[in-house]
mmCIF file with all atom_site columns, C-alpha atoms in Angstrom:
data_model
loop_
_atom_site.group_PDB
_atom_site.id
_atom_site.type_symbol
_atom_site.label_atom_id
_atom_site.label_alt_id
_atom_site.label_comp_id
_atom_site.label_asym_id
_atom_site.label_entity_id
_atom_site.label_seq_id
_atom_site.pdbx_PDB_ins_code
_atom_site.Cartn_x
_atom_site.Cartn_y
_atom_site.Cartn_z
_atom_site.occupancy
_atom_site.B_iso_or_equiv
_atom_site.pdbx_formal_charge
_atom_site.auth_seq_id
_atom_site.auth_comp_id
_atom_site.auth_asym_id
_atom_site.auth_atom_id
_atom_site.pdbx_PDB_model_num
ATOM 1   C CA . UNK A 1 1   ? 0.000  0.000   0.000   1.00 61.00 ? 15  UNK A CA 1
ATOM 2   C CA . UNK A 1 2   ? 2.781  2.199   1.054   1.00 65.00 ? 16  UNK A CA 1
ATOM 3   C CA . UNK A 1 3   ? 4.454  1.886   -2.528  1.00 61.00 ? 17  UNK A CA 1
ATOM 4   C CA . UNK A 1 4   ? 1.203  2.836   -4.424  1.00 64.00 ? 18  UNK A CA 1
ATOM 5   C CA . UNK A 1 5   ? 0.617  6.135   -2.243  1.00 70.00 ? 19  UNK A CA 1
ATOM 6   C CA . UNK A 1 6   ? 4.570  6.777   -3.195  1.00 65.00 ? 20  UNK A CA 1
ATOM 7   C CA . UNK A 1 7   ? 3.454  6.351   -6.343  1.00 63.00 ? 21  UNK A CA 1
ATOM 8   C CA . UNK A 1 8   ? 0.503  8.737   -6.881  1.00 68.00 ? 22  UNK A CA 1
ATOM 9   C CA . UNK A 1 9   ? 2.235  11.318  -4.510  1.00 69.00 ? 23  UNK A CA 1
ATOM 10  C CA . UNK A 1 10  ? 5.052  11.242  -7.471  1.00 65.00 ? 24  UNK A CA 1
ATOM 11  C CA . UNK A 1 11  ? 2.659  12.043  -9.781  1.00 64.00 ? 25  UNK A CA 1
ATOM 12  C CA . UNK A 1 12  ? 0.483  14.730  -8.043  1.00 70.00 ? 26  UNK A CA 1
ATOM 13  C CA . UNK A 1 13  ? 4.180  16.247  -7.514  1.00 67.00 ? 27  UNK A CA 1
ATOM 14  C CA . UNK A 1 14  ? 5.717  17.886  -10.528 1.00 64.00 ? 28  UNK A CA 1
ATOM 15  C CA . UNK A 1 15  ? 9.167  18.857  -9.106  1.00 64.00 ? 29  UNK A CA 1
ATOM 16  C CA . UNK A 1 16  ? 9.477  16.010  -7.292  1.00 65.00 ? 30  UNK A CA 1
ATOM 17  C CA . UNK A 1 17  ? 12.509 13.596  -7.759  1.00 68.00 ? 31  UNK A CA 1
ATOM 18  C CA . UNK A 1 18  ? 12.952 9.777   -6.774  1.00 73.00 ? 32  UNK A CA 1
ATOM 19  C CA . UNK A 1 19  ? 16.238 8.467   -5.963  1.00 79.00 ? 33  UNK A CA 1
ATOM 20  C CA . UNK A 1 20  ? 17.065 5.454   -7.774  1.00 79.00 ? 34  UNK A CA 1
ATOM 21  C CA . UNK A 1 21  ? 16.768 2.828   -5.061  1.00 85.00 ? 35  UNK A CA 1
ATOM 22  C CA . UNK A 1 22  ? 13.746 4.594   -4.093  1.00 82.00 ? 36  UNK A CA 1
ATOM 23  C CA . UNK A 1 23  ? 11.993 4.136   -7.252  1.00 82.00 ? 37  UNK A CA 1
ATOM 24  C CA . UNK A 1 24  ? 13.472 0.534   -6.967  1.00 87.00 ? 38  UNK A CA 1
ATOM 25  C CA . UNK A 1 25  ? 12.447 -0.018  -3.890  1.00 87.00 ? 39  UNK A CA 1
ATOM 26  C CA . UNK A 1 26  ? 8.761  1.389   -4.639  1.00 86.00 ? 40  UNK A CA 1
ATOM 27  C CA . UNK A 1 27  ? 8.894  -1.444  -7.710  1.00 88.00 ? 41  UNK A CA 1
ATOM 28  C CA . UNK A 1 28  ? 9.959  -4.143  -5.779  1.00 89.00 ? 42  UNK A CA 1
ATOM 29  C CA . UNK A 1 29  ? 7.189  -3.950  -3.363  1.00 87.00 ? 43  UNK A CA 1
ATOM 30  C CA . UNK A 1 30  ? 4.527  -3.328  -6.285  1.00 87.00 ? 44  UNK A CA 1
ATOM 31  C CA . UNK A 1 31  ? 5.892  -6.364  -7.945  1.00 85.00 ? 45  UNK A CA 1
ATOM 32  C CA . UNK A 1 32  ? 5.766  -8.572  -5.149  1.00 85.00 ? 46  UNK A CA 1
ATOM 33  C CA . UNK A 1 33  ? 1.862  -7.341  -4.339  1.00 84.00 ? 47  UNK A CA 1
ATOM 34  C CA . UNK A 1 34  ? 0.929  -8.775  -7.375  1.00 87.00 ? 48  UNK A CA 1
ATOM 35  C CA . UNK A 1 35  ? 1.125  -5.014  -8.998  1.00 87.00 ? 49  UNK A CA 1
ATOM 36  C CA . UNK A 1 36  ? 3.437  -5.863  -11.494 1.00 90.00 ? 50  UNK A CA 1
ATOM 37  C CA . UNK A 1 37  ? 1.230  -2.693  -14.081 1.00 91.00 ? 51  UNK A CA 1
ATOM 38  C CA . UNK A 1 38  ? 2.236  -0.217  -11.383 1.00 89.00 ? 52  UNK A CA 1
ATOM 39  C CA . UNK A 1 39  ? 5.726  -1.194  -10.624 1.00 90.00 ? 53  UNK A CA 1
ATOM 40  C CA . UNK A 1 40  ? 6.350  -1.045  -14.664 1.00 92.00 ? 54  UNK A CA 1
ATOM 41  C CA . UNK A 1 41  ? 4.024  2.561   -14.706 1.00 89.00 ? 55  UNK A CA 1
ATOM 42  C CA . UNK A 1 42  ? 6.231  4.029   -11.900 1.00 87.00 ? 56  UNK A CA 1
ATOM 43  C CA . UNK A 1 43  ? 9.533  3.217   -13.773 1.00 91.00 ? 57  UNK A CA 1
ATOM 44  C CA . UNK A 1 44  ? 8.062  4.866   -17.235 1.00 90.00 ? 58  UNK A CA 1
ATOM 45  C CA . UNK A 1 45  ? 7.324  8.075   -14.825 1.00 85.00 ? 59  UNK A CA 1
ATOM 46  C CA . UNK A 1 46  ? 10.952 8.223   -13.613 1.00 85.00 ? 60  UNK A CA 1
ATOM 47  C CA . UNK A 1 47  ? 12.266 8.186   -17.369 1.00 88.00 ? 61  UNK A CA 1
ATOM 48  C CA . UNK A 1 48  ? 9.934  10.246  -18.846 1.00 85.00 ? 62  UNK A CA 1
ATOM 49  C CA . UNK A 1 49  ? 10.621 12.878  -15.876 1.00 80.00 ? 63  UNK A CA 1
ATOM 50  C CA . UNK A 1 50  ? 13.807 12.890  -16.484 1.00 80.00 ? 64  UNK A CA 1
ATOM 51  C CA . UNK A 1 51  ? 14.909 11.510  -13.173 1.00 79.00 ? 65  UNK A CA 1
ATOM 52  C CA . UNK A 1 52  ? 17.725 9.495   -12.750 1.00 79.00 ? 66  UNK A CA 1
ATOM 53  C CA . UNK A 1 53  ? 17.929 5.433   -13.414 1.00 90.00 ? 67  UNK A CA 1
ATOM 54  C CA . UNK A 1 54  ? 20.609 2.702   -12.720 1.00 94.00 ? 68  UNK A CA 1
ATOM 55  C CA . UNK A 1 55  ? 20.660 -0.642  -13.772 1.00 96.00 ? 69  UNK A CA 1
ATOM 56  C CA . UNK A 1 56  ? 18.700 -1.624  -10.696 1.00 94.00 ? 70  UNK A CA 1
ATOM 57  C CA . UNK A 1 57  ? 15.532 0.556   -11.571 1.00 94.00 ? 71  UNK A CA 1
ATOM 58  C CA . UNK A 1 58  ? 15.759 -1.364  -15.024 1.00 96.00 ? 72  UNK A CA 1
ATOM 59  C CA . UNK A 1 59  ? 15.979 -4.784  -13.385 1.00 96.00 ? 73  UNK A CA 1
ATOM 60  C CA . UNK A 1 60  ? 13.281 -3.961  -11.001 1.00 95.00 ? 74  UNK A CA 1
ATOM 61  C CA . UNK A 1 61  ? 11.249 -3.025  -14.211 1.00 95.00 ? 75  UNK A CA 1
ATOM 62  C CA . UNK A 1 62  ? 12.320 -6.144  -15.921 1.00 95.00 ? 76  UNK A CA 1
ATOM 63  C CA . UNK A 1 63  ? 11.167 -8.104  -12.810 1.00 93.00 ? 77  UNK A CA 1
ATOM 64  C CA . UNK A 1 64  ? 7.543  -6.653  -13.156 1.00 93.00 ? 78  UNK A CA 1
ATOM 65  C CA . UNK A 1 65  ? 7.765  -7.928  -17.291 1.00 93.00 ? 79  UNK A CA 1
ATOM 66  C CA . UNK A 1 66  ? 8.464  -10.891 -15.657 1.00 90.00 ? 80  UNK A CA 1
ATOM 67  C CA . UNK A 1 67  ? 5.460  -11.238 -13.594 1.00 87.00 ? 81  UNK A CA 1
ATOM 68  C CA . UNK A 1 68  ? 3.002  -9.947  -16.653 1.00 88.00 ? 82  UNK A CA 1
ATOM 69  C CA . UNK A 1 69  ? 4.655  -12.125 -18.934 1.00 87.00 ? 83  UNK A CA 1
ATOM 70  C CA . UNK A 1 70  ? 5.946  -8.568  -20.900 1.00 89.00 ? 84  UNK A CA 1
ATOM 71  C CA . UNK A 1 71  ? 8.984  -10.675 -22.591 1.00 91.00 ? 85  UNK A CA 1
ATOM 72  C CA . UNK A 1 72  ? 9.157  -7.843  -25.557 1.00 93.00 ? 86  UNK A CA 1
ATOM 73  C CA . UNK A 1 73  ? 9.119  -5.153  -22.861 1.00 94.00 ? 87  UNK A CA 1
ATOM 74  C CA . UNK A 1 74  ? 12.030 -6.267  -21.188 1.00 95.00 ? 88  UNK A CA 1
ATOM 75  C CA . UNK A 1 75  ? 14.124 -6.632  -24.548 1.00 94.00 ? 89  UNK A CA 1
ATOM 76  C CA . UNK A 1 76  ? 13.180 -3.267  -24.928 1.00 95.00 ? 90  UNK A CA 1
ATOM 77  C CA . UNK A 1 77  ? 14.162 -2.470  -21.518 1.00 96.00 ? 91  UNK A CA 1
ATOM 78  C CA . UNK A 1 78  ? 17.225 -3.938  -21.997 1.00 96.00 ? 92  UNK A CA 1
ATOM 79  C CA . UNK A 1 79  ? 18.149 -2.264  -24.886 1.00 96.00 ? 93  UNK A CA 1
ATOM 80  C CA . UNK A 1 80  ? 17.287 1.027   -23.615 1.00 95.00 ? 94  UNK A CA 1
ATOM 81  C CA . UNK A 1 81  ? 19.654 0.324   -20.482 1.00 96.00 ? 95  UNK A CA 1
ATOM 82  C CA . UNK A 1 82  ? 22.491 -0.413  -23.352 1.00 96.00 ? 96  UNK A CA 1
ATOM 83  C CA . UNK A 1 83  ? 21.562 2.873   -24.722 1.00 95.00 ? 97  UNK A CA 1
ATOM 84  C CA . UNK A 1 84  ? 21.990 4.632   -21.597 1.00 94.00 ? 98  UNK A CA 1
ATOM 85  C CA . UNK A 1 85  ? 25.947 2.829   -21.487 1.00 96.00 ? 99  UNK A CA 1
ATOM 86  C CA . UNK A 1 86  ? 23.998 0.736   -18.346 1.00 96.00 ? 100 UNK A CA 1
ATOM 87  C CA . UNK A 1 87  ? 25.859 -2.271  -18.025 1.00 94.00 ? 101 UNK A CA 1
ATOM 88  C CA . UNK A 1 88  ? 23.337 -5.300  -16.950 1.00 95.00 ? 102 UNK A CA 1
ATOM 89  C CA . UNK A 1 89  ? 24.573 -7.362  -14.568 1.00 96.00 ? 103 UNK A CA 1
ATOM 90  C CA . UNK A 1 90  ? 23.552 -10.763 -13.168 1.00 96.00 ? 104 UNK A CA 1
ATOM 91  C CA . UNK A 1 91  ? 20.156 -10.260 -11.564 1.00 95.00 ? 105 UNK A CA 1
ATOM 92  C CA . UNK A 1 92  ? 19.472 -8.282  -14.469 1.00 95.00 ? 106 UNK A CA 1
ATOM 93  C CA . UNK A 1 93  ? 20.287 -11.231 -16.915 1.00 95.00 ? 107 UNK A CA 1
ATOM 94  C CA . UNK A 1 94  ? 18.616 -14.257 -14.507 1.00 94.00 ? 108 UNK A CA 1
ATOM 95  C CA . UNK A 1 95  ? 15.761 -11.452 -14.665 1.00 93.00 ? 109 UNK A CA 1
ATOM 96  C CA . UNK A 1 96  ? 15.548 -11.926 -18.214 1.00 93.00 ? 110 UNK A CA 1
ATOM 97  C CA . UNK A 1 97  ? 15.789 -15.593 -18.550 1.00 92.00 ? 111 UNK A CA 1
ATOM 98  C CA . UNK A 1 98  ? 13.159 -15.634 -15.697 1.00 91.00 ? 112 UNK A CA 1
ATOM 99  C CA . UNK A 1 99  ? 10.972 -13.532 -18.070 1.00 89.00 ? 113 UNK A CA 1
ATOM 100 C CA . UNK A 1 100 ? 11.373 -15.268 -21.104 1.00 87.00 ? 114 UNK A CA 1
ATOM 101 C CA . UNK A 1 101 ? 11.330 -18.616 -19.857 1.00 86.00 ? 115 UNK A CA 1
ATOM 102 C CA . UNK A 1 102 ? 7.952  -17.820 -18.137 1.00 76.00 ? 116 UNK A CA 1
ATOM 103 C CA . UNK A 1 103 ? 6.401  -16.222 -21.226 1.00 65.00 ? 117 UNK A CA 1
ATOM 104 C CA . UNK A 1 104 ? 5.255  -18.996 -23.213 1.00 61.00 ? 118 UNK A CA 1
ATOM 105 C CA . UNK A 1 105 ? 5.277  -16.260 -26.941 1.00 55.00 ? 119 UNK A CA 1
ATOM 106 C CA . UNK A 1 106 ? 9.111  -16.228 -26.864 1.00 52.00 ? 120 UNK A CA 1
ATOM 107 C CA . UNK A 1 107 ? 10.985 -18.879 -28.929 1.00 54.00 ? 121 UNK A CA 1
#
């Protein structure tokens, strides 16, 4: 509950910034309530706002792909990470093969 009030608070607040392990931490806790849609909406607020991400924010994301089965969003994810010279490291890639190997579209 705590994470989703962090959540719309962020967004009623224009000038407000979320640290990176903040905005982790808020995703973790949405993912593992089953909130998977909100964990993946907070981290598309923090990049679109311009706010700073590491490459735990984008495994945190990648977890919630996991949990909706969002295999293609977390390729994209991952390539926007690469982009951003993030290098992934190994929760981000057991992440992955968590995501894809749950998602019965990828081949």
């Amino acid at each position: 509950r705590l994470a989703l009030t962090l959540v719309e608070h962020c967004q009623a607040q224009k000038d407000f910034r979320l640290s990176c392990s903040s905005c982790t931490n808020a995703m973790v806790t949405c993912s593992k309530a089953l909130k998977w849609d909100i964990a993946l909406h907070l981290f598309h607020w923090q990049r679109s706002s311009g706010h700073p991400l590491d490459i735990g924010c984008f495994t945190a994301a990648i977890r919630a792909c996991e949990q909706g089965l969002q295999w293609e969003e977390a390729l994209t994810l991952l390539e926007d990470a690469r982009h951003r010279g993030l290098e992934p490291n190994a929760l981000t890639a057991r992440a992955l093969l968590e995501c894809f190997t749950g998602s019965s579209g990828w081949r």
